[in-house]
PDB file of C-alpha atoms and ligand atoms in Angstrom:
ATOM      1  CA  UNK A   7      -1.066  -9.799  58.309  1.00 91.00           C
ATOM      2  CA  UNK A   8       1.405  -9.160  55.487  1.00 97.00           C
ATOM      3  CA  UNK A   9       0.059  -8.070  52.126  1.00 98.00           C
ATOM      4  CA  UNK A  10       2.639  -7.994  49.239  1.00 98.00           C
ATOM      5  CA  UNK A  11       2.171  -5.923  45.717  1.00 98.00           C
ATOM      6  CA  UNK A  12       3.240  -6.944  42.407  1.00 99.00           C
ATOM      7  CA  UNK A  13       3.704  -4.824  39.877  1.00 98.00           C
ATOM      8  CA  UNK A  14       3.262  -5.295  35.762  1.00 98.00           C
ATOM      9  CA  UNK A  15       6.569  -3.820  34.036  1.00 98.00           C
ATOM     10  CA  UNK A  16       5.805  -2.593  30.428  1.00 98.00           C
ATOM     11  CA  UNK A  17       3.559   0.351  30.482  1.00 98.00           C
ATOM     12  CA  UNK A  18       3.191   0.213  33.950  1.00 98.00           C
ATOM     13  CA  UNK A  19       6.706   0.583  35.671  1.00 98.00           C
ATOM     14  CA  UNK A  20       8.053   1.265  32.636  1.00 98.00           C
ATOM     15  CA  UNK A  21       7.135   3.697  29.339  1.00 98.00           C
ATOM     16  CA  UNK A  22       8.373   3.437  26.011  1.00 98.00           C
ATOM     17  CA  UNK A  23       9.990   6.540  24.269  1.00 97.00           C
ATOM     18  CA  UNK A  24       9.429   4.342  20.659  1.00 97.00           C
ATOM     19  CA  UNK A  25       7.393   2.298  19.252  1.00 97.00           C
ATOM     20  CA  UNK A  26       7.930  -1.890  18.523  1.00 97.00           C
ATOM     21  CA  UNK A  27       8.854  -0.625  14.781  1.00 97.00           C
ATOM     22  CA  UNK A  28      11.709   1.923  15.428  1.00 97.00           C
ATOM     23  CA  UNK A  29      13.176  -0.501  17.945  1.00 97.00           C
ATOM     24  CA  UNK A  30      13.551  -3.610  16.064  1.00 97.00           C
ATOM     25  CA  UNK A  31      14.767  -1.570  12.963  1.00 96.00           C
ATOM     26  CA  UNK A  32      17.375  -0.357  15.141  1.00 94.00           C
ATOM     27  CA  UNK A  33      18.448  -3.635  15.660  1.00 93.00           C
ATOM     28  CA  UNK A  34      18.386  -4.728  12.410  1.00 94.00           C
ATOM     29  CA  UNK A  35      18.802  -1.627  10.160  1.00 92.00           C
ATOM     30  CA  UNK A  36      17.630  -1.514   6.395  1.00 89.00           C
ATOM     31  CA  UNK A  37      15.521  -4.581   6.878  1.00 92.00           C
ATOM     32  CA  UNK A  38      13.569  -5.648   4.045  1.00 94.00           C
ATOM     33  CA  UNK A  39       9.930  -5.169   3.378  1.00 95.00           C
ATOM     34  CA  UNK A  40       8.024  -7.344   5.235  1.00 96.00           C
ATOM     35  CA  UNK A  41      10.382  -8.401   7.691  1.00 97.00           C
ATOM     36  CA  UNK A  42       9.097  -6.877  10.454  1.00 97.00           C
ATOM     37  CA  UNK A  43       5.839  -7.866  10.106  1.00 98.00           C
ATOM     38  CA  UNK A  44       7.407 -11.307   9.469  1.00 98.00           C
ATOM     39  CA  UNK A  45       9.555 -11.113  13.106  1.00 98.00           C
ATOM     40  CA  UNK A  46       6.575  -9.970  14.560  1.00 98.00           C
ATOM     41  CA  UNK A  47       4.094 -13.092  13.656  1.00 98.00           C
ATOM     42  CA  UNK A  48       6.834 -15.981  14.673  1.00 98.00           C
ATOM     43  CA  UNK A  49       7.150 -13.396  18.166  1.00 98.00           C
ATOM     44  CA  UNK A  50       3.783 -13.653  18.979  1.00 98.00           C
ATOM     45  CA  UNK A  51       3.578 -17.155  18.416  1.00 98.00           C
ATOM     46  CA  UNK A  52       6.868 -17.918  20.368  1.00 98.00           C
ATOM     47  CA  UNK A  53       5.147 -15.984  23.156  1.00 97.00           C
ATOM     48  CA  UNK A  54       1.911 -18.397  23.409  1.00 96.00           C
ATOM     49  CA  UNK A  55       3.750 -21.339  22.933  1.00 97.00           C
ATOM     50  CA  UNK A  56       5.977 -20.332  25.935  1.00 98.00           C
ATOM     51  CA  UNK A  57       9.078 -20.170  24.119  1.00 98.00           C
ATOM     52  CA  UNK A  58      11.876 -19.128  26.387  1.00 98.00           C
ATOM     53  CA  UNK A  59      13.957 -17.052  23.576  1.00 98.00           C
ATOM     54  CA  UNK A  60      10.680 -15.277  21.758  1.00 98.00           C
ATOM     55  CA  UNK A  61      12.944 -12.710  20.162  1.00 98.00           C
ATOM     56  CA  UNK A  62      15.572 -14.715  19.067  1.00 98.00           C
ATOM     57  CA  UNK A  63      13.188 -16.921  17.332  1.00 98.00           C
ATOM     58  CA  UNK A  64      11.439 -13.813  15.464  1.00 98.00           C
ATOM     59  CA  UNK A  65      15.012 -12.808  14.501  1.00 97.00           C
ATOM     60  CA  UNK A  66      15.497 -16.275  13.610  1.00 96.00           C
ATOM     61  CA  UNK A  67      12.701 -16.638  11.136  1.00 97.00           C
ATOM     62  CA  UNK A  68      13.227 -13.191   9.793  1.00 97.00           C
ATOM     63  CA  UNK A  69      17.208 -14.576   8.927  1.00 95.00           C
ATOM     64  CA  UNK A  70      16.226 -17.291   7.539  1.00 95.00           C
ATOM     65  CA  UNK A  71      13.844 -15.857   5.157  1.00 95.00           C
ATOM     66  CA  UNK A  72      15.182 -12.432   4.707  1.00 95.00           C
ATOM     67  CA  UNK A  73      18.532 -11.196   2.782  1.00 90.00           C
ATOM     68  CA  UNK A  74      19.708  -9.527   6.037  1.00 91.00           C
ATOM     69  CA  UNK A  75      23.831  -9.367   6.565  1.00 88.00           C
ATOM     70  CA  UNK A  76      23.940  -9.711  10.337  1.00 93.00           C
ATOM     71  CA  UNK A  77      24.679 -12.737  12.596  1.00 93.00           C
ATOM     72  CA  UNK A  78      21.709 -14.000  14.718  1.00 94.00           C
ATOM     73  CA  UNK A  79      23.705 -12.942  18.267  1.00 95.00           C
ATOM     74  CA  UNK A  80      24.790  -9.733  17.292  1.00 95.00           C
ATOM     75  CA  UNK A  81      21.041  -9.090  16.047  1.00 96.00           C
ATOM     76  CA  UNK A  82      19.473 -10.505  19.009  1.00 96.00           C
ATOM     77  CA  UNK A  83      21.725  -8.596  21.621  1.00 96.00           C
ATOM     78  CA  UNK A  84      20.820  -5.182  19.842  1.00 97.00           C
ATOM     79  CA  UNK A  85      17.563  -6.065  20.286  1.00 97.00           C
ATOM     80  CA  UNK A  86      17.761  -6.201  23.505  1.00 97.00           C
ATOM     81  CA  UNK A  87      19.872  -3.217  24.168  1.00 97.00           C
ATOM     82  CA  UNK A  88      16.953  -1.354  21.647  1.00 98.00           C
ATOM     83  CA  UNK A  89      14.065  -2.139  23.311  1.00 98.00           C
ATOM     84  CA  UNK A  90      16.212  -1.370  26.725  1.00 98.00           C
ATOM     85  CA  UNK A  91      17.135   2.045  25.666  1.00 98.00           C
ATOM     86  CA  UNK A  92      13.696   2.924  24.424  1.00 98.00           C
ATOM     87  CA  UNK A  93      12.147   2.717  28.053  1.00 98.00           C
ATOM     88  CA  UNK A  94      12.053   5.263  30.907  1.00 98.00           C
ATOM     89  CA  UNK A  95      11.080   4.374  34.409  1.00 98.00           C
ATOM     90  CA  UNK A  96       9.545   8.049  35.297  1.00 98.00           C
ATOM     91  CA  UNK A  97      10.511   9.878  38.135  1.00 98.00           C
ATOM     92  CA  UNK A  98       7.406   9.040  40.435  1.00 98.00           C
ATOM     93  CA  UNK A  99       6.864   5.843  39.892  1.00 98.00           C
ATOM     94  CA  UNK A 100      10.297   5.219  40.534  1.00 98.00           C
ATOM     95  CA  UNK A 101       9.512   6.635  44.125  1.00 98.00           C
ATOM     96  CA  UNK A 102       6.224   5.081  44.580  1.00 98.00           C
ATOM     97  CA  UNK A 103       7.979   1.862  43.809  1.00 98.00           C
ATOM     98  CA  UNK A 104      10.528   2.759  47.070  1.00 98.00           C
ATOM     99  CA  UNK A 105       7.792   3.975  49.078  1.00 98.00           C
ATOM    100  CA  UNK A 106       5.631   0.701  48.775  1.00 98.00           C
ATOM    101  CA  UNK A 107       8.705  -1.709  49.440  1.00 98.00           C
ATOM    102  CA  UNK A 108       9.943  -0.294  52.397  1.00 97.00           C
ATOM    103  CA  UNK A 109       6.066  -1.198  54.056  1.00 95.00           C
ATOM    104  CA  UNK A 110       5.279  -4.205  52.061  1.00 98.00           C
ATOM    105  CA  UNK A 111       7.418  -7.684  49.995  1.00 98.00           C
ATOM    106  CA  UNK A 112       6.724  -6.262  46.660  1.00 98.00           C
ATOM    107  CA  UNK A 113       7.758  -7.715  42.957  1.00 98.00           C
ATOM    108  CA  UNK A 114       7.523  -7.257  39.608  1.00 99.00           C
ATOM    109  CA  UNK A 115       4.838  -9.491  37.680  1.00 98.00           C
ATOM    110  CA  UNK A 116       5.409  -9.488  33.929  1.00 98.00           C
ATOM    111  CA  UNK A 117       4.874 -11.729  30.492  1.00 98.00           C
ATOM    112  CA  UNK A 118       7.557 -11.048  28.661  1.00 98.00           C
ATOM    113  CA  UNK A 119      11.114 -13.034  27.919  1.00 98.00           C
ATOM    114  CA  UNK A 120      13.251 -14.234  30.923  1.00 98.00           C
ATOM    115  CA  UNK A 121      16.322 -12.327  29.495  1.00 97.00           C
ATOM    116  CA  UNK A 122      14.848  -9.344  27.871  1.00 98.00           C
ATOM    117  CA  UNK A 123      12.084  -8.495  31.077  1.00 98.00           C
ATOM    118  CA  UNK A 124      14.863  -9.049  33.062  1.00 98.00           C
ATOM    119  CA  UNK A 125      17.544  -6.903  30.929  1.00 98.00           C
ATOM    120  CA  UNK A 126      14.749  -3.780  31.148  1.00 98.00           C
ATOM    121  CA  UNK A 127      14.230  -4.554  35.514  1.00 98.00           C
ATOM    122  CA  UNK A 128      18.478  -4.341  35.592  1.00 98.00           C
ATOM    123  CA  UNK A 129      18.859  -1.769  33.476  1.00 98.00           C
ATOM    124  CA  UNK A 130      16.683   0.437  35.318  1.00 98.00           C
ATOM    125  CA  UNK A 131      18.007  -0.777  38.910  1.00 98.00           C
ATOM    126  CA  UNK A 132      14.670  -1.568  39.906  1.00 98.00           C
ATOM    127  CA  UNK A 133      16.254  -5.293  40.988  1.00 98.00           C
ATOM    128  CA  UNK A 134      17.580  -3.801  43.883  1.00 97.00           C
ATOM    129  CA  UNK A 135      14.043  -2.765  45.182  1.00 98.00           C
ATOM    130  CA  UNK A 136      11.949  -5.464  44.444  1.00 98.00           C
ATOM    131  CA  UNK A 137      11.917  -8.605  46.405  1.00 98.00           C
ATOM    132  CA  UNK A 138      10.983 -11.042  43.159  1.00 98.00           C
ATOM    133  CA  UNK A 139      10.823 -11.070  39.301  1.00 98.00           C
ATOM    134  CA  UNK A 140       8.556 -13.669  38.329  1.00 98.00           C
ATOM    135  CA  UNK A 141       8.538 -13.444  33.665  1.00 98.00           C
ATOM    136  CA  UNK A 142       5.938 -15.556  31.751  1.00 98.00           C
ATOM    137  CA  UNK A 143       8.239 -17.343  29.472  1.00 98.00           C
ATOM    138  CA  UNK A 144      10.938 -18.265  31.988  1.00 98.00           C
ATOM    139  CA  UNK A 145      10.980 -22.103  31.872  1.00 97.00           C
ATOM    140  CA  UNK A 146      10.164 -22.261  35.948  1.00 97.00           C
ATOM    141  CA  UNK A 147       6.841 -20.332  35.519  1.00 98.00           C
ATOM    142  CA  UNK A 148       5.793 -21.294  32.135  1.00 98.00           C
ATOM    143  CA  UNK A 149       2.733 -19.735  32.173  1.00 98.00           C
ATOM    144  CA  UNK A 150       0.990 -15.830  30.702  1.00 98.00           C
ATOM    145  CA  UNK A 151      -1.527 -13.717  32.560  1.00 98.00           C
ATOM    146  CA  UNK A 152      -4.286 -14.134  33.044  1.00 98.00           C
ATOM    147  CA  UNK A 153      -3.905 -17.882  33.890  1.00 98.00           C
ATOM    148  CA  UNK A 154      -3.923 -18.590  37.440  1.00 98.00           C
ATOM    149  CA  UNK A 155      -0.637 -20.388  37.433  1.00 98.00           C
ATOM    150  CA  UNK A 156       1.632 -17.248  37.050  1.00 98.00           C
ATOM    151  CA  UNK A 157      -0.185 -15.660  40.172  1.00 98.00           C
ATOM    152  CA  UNK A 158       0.320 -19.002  41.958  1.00 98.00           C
ATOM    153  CA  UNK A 159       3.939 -18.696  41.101  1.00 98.00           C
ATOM    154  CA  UNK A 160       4.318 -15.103  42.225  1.00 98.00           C
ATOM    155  CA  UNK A 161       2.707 -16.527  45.463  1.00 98.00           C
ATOM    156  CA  UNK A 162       5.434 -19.027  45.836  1.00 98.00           C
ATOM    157  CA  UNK A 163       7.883 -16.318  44.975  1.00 98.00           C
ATOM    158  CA  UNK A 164       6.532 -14.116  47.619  1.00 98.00           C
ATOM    159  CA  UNK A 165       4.693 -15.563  50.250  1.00 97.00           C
ATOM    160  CA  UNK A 166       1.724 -13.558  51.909  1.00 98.00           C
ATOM    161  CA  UNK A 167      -1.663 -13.343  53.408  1.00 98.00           C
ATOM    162  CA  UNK A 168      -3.056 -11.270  50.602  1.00 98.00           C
ATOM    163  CA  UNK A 169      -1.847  -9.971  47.484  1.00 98.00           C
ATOM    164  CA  UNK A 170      -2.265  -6.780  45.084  1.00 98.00           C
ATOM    165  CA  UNK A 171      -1.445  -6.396  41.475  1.00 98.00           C
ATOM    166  CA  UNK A 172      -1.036  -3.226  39.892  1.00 98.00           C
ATOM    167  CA  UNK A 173      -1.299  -3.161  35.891  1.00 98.00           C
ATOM    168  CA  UNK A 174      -2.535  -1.384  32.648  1.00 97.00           C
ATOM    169  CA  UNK A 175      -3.873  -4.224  30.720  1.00 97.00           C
ATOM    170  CA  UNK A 176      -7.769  -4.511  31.993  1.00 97.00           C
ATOM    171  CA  UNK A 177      -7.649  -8.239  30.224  1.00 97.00           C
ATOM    172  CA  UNK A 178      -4.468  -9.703  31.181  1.00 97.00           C
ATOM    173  CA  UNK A 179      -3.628  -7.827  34.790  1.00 98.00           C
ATOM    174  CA  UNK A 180      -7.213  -7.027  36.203  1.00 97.00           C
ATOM    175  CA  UNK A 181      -9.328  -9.736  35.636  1.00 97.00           C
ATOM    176  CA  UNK A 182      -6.128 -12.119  35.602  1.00 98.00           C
ATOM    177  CA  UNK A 183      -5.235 -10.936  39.400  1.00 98.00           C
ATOM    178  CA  UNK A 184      -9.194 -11.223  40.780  1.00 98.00           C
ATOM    179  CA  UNK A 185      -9.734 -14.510  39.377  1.00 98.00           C
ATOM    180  CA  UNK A 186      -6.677 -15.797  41.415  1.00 98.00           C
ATOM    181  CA  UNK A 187      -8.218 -13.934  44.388  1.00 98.00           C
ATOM    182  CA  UNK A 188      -6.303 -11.001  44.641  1.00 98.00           C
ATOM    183  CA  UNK A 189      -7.303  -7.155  44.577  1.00 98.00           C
ATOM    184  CA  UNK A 190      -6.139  -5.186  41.334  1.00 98.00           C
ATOM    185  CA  UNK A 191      -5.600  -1.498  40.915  1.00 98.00           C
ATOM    186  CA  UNK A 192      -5.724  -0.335  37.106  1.00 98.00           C
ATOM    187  CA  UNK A 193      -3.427   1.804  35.548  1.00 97.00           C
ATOM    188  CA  UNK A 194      -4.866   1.500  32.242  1.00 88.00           C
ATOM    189  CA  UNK A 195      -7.986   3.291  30.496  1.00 90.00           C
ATOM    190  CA  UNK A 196      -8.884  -0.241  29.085  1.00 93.00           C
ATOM    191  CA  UNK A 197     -11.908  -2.069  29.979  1.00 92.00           C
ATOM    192  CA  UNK A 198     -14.610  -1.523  32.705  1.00 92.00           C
ATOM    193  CA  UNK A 199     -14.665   1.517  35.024  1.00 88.00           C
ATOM    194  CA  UNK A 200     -14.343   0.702  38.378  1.00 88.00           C
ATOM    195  CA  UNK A 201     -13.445   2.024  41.896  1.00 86.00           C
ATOM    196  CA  UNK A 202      -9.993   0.383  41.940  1.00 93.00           C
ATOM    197  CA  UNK A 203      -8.853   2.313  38.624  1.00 95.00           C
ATOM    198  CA  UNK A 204      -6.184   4.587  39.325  1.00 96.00           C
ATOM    199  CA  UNK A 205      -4.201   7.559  37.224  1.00 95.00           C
ATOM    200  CA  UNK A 206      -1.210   6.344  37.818  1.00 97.00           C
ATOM    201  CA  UNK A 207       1.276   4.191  40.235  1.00 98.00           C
ATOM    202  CA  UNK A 208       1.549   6.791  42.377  1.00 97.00           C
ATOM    203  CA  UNK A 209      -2.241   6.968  43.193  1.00 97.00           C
ATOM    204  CA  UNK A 210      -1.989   3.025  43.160  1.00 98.00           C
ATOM    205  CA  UNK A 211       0.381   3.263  46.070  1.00 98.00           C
ATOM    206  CA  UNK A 212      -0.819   6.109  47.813  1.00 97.00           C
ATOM    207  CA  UNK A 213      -4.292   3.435  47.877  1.00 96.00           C
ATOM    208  CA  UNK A 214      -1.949   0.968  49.162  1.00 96.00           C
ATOM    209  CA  UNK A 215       0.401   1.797  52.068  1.00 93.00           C
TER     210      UNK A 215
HETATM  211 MG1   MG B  24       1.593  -3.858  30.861  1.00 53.59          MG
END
Protein backbone atom coordinates (compact mmCIF):
# COMPACT_ATOMS: atom_id res chain seq x y z
CA UNK A 1 0.00 0.00 0.00
CA UNK A 2 1.78 3.20 -1.03
CA UNK A 3 0.80 6.43 0.67
CA UNK A 4 2.30 9.65 -0.87
CA UNK A 5 2.58 13.28 1.06
CA UNK A 6 2.17 16.57 -0.39
CA UNK A 7 3.37 19.36 0.98
CA UNK A 8 1.99 23.29 0.91
CA UNK A 9 5.12 25.63 0.00
CA UNK A 10 4.63 29.21 1.45
CA UNK A 11 4.72 29.15 5.15
CA UNK A 12 4.98 25.67 5.26
CA UNK A 13 8.23 24.53 3.35
CA UNK A 14 9.13 27.78 3.06
CA UNK A 15 9.31 31.16 5.54
CA UNK A 16 9.50 34.59 4.58
CA UNK A 17 12.33 36.88 6.01
CA UNK A 18 9.89 40.10 4.65
CA UNK A 19 6.82 40.96 4.33
CA UNK A 20 4.53 41.30 0.72
CA UNK A 21 5.33 45.25 1.15
CA UNK A 22 9.21 45.31 1.36
CA UNK A 23 9.31 42.78 -1.46
CA UNK A 24 7.34 44.34 -4.12
CA UNK A 25 8.97 47.79 -3.27
CA UNK A 26 12.11 46.16 -3.96
CA UNK A 27 11.02 45.44 -7.19
CA UNK A 28 9.71 48.50 -7.99
CA UNK A 29 11.52 51.12 -5.82
CA UNK A 30 10.01 54.67 -4.99
CA UNK A 31 6.59 53.55 -6.07
CA UNK A 32 3.92 55.93 -5.68
CA UNK A 33 1.30 56.11 -3.03
CA UNK A 34 -1.16 53.77 -3.55
CA UNK A 35 0.45 51.58 -5.85
CA UNK A 36 0.90 48.85 -3.87
CA UNK A 37 -2.28 48.61 -2.61
CA UNK A 38 -3.30 49.08 -6.28
CA UNK A 39 -0.87 45.84 -7.48
CA UNK A 40 -2.19 44.10 -4.73
CA UNK A 41 -6.18 44.29 -5.62
CA UNK A 42 -5.66 43.37 -9.59
CA UNK A 43 -3.20 40.26 -7.78
CA UNK A 44 -5.79 38.95 -5.89
CA UNK A 45 -8.20 39.08 -8.50
CA UNK A 46 -5.79 37.56 -11.15
CA UNK A 47 -5.42 34.78 -8.58
CA UNK A 48 -9.34 33.80 -8.45
CA UNK A 49 -9.82 34.21 -11.89
CA UNK A 50 -6.94 31.69 -12.50
CA UNK A 51 -4.79 33.94 -14.30
CA UNK A 52 -1.59 32.23 -15.24
CA UNK A 53 0.77 35.52 -14.91
CA UNK A 54 -0.99 37.03 -11.47
CA UNK A 55 2.04 39.21 -10.87
CA UNK A 56 2.63 40.45 -14.07
CA UNK A 57 -0.87 41.57 -14.30
CA UNK A 58 -0.65 43.49 -10.77
CA UNK A 59 2.54 45.07 -12.21
CA UNK A 60 0.62 45.63 -15.22
CA UNK A 61 -2.20 47.62 -13.75
CA UNK A 62 0.07 49.40 -11.38
CA UNK A 63 2.12 50.67 -14.94
CA UNK A 64 -0.55 51.59 -16.45
CA UNK A 65 -1.93 53.75 -13.83
CA UNK A 66 1.12 54.76 -11.99
CA UNK A 67 4.10 57.28 -13.10
CA UNK A 68 6.62 54.43 -12.55
CA UNK A 69 9.98 54.53 -14.99
CA UNK A 70 10.54 50.79 -15.35
CA UNK A 71 9.66 48.35 -18.18
CA UNK A 72 6.99 45.69 -17.32
CA UNK A 73 9.82 42.61 -17.75
CA UNK A 74 12.44 44.08 -15.92
CA UNK A 75 9.73 44.83 -13.07
CA UNK A 76 8.20 41.53 -13.21
CA UNK A 77 11.57 39.50 -13.13
CA UNK A 78 12.65 41.50 -9.89
CA UNK A 79 9.69 40.49 -8.56
CA UNK A 80 10.34 37.34 -8.80
CA UNK A 81 13.91 37.32 -7.78
CA UNK A 82 12.36 39.59 -4.50
CA UNK A 83 9.96 37.45 -3.32
CA UNK A 84 12.70 34.48 -4.07
CA UNK A 85 15.31 36.04 -1.97
CA UNK A 86 12.99 36.86 0.87
CA UNK A 87 12.33 33.04 1.66
CA UNK A 88 14.34 30.50 3.70
CA UNK A 89 13.68 26.82 3.59
CA UNK A 90 14.92 26.13 7.42
CA UNK A 91 17.30 23.68 8.24
CA UNK A 92 14.82 20.88 9.51
CA UNK A 93 12.34 20.98 7.35
CA UNK A 94 14.71 20.78 4.72
CA UNK A 95 15.63 17.29 6.30
CA UNK A 96 12.24 16.20 7.14
CA UNK A 97 11.47 16.85 3.53
CA UNK A 98 14.57 14.11 2.63
CA UNK A 99 13.58 11.88 5.28
CA UNK A 100 9.86 11.50 4.07
CA UNK A 101 10.86 11.03 0.26
CA UNK A 102 13.22 8.45 0.59
CA UNK A 103 9.98 6.16 2.29
CA UNK A 104 7.17 7.68 0.44
CA UNK A 105 6.30 9.63 -3.61
CA UNK A 106 6.04 12.97 -2.05
CA UNK A 107 5.27 16.60 -3.82
CA UNK A 108 4.76 19.91 -3.30
CA UNK A 109 0.97 21.17 -3.36
CA UNK A 110 0.73 24.94 -3.70
CA UNK A 111 -1.68 28.00 -5.11
CA UNK A 112 0.46 30.26 -6.24
CA UNK A 113 1.84 31.28 -10.01
CA UNK A 114 3.29 28.51 -12.29
CA UNK A 115 6.56 30.57 -12.71
CA UNK A 116 6.97 32.28 -9.45
CA UNK A 117 5.95 28.82 -7.08
CA UNK A 118 8.10 27.21 -9.25
CA UNK A 119 11.09 29.93 -9.24
CA UNK A 120 10.90 29.66 -5.05
CA UNK A 121 10.82 25.20 -5.35
CA UNK A 122 14.23 25.77 -7.84
CA UNK A 123 15.72 28.18 -6.06
CA UNK A 124 15.74 26.30 -2.98
CA UNK A 125 16.66 22.83 -4.77
CA UNK A 126 13.79 21.28 -3.31
CA UNK A 127 12.92 20.03 -7.21
CA UNK A 128 15.38 17.54 -6.89
CA UNK A 129 13.54 15.87 -3.88
CA UNK A 130 10.14 15.99 -4.68
CA UNK A 131 8.54 13.71 -7.12
CA UNK A 132 5.74 16.50 -8.43
CA UNK A 133 4.90 20.27 -8.34
CA UNK A 134 1.38 20.61 -8.95
CA UNK A 135 0.66 25.22 -8.75
CA UNK A 136 -2.98 26.49 -8.77
CA UNK A 137 -2.73 28.87 -11.59
CA UNK A 138 -0.76 26.68 -14.00
CA UNK A 139 -3.11 26.38 -17.03
CA UNK A 140 -3.09 22.23 -16.66
CA UNK A 141 -4.54 22.39 -13.08
CA UNK A 142 -6.55 25.46 -13.16
CA UNK A 143 -7.93 25.15 -10.04
CA UNK A 144 -7.14 26.78 -5.89
CA UNK A 145 -7.44 24.82 -2.68
CA UNK A 146 -9.73 23.90 -1.28
CA UNK A 147 -11.58 22.71 -4.45
CA UNK A 148 -11.39 19.14 -5.01
CA UNK A 149 -9.97 19.42 -8.47
CA UNK A 150 -6.37 20.47 -7.42
CA UNK A 151 -6.22 17.31 -5.06
CA UNK A 152 -7.56 15.26 -8.00
CA UNK A 153 -4.75 16.66 -10.01
CA UNK A 154 -2.05 16.01 -7.44
CA UNK A 155 -3.57 12.43 -7.56
CA UNK A 156 -2.94 12.18 -11.22
CA UNK A 157 0.45 13.68 -10.63
CA UNK A 158 1.24 11.13 -8.07
CA UNK A 159 -0.58 8.12 -8.07
CA UNK A 160 -1.33 6.28 -4.65
CA UNK A 161 -3.53 4.34 -2.38
CA UNK A 162 -3.83 7.13 0.12
CA UNK A 163 -2.67 10.51 0.39
CA UNK A 164 -1.47 13.17 3.16
CA UNK A 165 -1.26 16.87 2.96
CA UNK A 166 0.71 18.84 5.19
CA UNK A 167 -0.18 22.74 5.42
CA UNK A 168 -0.63 25.95 7.59
CA UNK A 169 -3.75 27.34 6.21
CA UNK A 170 -6.69 25.49 8.41
CA UNK A 171 -9.21 26.84 5.43
CA UNK A 172 -7.49 26.19 2.30
CA UNK A 173 -5.04 22.97 3.23
CA UNK A 174 -7.04 21.16 6.08
CA UNK A 175 -10.43 21.11 5.29
CA UNK A 176 -9.44 21.34 1.43
CA UNK A 177 -7.34 17.87 1.78
CA UNK A 178 -10.31 15.90 4.02
CA UNK A 179 -12.99 16.84 1.80
CA UNK A 180 -11.06 15.14 -1.13
CA UNK A 181 -10.56 12.20 1.28
CA UNK A 182 -7.25 12.55 2.38
CA UNK A 183 -5.67 12.89 6.01
CA UNK A 184 -4.15 16.47 6.83
CA UNK A 185 -1.55 17.37 9.38
CA UNK A 186 -1.63 21.22 10.38
CA UNK A 187 1.17 23.32 10.63
CA UNK A 188 -0.73 26.33 11.30
CA UNK A 189 -2.34 27.79 14.65
CA UNK A 190 -5.45 28.66 12.46
CA UNK A 191 -8.74 27.15 12.91
CA UNK A 192 -9.98 24.13 15.01
CA UNK A 193 -7.74 22.18 17.41
CA UNK A 194 -7.38 18.84 16.56
CA UNK A 195 -5.24 15.66 17.02
CA UNK A 196 -3.59 15.93 13.59
CA UNK A 197 -2.13 19.57 14.40
CA UNK A 198 1.45 19.52 14.51
CA UNK A 199 4.41 22.20 15.60
CA UNK A 200 6.07 21.91 12.79
CA UNK A 201 7.10 19.66 9.54
CA UNK A 202 9.29 17.88 11.40
CA UNK A 203 6.64 16.55 13.90
CA UNK A 204 4.41 16.18 10.66
CA UNK A 205 6.90 13.69 9.35
CA UNK A 206 8.05 12.11 12.32
CA UNK A 207 3.75 11.25 12.40
CA UNK A 208 4.27 10.06 9.00
CA UNK A 209 7.11 7.63 8.17
MG1 LIG B 1 0.70 28.03 3.09
Amino acid sequence: MTTAVYFDLDFTLLQYTDDFEAIFGRAIPDAPDGAYERYVEELIDAFGRLSATPHRDGIDAVLSEFDVGIATDVAVQRYYQSELDATTVPAQTRSALERVATHHPTGILTNGAPKMQRAKVEGHELDSVVDAVVVSNDPDVAARKPAGEIFAAAEDALPADEYVYVGDDYDEDIVGARRAGWDALHVGDDGPEDARRVASVDDAVARIV
